[in-house]
Tab-separated table of C-alpha atoms in Angstrom:
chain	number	residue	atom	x	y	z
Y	849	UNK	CA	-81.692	-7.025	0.083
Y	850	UNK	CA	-79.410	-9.542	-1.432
Y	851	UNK	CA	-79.118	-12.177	-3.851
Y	852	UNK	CA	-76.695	-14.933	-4.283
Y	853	UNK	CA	-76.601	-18.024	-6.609
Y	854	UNK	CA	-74.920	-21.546	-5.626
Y	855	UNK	CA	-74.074	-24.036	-7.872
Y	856	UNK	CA	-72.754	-28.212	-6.774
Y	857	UNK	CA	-71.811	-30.732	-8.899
Y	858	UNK	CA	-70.527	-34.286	-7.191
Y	859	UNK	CA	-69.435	-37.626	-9.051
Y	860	UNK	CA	-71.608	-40.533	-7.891
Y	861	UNK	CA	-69.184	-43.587	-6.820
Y	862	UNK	CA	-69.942	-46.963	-5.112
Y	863	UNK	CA	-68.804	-47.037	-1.163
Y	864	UNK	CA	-70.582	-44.178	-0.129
Y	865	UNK	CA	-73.199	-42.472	1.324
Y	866	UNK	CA	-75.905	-40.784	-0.447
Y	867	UNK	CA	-76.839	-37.294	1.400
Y	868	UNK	CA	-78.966	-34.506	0.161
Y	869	UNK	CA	-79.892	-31.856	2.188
Y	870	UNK	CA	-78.869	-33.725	5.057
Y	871	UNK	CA	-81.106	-36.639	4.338
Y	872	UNK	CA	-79.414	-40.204	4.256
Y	873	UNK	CA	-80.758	-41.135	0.889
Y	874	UNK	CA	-80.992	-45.433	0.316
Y	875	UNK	CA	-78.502	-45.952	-3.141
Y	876	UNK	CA	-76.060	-48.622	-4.161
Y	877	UNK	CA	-73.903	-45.273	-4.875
Y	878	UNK	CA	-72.926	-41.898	-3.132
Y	879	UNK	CA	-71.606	-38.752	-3.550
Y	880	UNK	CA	-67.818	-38.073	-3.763
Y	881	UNK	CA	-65.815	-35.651	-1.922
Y	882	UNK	CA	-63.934	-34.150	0.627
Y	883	UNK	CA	-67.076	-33.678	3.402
Y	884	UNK	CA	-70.196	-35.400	3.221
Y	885	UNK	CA	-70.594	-34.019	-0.475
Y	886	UNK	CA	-74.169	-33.201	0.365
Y	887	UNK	CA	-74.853	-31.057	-3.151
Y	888	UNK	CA	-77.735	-29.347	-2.292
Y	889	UNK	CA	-76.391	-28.017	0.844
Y	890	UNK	CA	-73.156	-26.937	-0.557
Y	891	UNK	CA	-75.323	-25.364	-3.479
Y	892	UNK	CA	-77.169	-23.654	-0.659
Y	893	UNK	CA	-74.071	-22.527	0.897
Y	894	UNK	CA	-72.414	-21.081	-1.980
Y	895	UNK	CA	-75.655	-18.862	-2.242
Y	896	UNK	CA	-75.491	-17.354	0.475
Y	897	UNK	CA	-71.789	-17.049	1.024
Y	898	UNK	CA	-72.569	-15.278	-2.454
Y	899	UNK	CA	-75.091	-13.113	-1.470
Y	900	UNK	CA	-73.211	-11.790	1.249
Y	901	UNK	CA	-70.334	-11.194	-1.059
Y	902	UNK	CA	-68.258	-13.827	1.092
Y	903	UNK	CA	-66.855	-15.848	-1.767
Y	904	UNK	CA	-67.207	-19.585	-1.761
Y	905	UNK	CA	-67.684	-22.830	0.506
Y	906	UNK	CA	-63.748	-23.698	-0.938
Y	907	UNK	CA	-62.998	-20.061	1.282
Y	908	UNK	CA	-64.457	-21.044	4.327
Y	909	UNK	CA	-63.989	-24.848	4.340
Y	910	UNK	CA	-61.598	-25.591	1.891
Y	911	UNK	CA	-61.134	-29.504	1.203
Y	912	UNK	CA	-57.071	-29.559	1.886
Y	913	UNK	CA	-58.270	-28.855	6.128
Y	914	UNK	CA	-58.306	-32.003	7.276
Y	915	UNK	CA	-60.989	-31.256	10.200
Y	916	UNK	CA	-63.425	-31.043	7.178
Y	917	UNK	CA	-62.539	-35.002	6.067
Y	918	UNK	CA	-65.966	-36.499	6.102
Y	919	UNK	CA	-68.208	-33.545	7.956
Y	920	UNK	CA	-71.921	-33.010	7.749
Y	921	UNK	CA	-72.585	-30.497	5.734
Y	922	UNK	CA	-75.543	-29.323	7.850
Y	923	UNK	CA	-73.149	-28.447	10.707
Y	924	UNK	CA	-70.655	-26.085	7.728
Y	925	UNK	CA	-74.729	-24.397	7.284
Y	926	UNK	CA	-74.990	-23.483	10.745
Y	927	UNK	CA	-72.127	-22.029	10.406
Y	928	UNK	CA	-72.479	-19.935	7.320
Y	929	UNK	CA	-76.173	-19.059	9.006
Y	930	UNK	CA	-73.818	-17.179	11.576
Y	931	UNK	CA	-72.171	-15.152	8.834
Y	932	UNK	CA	-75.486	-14.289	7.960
Y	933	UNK	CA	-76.397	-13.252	11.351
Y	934	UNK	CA	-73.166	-11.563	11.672
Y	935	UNK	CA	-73.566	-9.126	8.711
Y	936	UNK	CA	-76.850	-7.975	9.652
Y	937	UNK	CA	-78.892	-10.250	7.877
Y	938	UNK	CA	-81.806	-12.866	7.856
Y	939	UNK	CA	-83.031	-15.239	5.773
Y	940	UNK	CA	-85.618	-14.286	2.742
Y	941	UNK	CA	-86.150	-17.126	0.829
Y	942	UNK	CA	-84.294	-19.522	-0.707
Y	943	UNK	CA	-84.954	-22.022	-3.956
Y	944	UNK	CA	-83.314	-25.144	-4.894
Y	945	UNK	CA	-83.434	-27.757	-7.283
Y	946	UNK	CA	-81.772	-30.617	-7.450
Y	947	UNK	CA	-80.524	-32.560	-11.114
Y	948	UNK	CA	-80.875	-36.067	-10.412
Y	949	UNK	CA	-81.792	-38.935	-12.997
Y	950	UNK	CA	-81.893	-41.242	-10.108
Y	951	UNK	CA	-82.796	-42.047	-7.595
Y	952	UNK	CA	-86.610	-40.039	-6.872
Y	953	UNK	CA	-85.675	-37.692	-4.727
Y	954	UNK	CA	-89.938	-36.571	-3.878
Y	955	UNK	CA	-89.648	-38.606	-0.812
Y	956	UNK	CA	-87.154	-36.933	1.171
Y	957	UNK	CA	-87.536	-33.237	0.141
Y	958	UNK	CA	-89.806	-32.370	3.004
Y	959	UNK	CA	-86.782	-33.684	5.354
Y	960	UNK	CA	-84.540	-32.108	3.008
Y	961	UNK	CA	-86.409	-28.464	3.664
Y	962	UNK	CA	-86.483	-29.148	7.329
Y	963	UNK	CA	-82.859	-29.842	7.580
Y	964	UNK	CA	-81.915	-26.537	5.851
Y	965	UNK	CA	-84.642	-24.431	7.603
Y	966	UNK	CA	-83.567	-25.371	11.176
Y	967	UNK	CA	-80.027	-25.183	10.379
Y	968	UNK	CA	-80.772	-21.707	8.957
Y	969	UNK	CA	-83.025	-20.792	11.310
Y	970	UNK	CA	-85.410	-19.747	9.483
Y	971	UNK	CA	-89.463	-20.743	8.674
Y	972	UNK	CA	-89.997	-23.792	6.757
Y	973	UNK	CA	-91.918	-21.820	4.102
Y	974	UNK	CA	-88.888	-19.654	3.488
Y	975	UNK	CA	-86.909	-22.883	1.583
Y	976	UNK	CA	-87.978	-24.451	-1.358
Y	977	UNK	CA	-86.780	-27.644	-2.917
Y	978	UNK	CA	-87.066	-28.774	-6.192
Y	979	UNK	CA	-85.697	-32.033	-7.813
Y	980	UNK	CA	-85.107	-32.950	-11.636
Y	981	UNK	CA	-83.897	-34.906	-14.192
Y	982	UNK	CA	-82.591	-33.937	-17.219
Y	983	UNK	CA	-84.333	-37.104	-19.139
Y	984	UNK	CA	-81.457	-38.944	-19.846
Y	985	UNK	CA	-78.874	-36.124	-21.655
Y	986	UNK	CA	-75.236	-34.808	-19.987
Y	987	UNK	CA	-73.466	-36.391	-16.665
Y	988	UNK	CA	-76.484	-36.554	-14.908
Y	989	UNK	CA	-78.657	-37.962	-17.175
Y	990	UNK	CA	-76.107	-40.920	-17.747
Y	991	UNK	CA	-76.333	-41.246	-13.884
Y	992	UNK	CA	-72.550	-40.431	-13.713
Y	993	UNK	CA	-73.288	-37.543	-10.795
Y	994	UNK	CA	-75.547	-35.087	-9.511
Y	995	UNK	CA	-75.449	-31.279	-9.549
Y	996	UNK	CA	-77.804	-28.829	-7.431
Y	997	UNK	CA	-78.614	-24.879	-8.082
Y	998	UNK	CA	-79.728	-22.770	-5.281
Y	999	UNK	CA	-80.640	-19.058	-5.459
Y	1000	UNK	CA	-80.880	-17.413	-1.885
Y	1001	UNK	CA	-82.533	-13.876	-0.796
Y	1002	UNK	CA	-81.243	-12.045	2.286
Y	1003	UNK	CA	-83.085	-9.162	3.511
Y	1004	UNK	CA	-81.015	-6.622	5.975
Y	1005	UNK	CA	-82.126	-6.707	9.482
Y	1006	UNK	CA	-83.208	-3.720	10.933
Y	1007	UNK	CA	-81.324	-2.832	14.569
């Protein structure tokens, strides 16, 4: 078994898209960034990548590639489910939350679970999604950004 811990943080700006967890959240404002900035997914990813002792999503799809100008972030977790397939491993659990003064994020979380299971490939009760605020105190309390945390379990697979 191994663990890995992922941390996100984006800036929310007006003129984009809001996605979380590959959900296309309605917001005057988005997240910005080089991809999609979908925090909880890069959160996720940076768990895993750190569980398998693969380093960061900046190592595998660093934001100076141009092919990664404006990407789902869903499709980047397919591909760091390979890496995960490729070292021998599967999918324990994972846990997420999400820091978010606004907007309510309860509505889309189921989508938000299914998006990361199938993209992991993995059972739907094997991610977990929290969401937050942190009433008002630090950048996302003062609705300035949001920031995700993700903790991820991989169990070896035996051949």
């Amino acid at each position: 078994m191994r663990v890995g811990l992922g941390y996100d943080v984006h800036k929310l700006v007006e003129g984009r898209k809001l996605i979380i967890g590959g959900v296309d959240i309605p917001h005057e404002k988005g997240l910005l960034g080089h991809s999609d900035a979908d925090v909880l997914t890069h959160a996720v990813m940076d768990s895993i990548l750190g569980a398998l002792g693969l380093g960061d999503i900046g190592k595998h799809f660093p934001d100076t590639d141009s092919k990664y100008k404006g990407i789902d972030s869903i499709i980047l977790l397919e591909n760091v489910y390979n890496l995960i397939i490729s070292n021998g491993y599967e999918i324990g659990n994972i846990d997420c939350t999400i820091i978010a003064q606004i907007p309510k994020m309860a509505p889309f979380i189921d989508n938000m679970r299914k998006n990361i299971s199938n993209a992991l490939k993995t059972d739907l009760k094997n991610v977990n999604v929290k969401a937050t605020t942190e009433e008002g105190l630090g950048f996302t309390g003062a609705k300035e950004g949001i920031s995700a945390q993700s903790i991820c379990l991989l169990v070896k697979v035996d051949n």
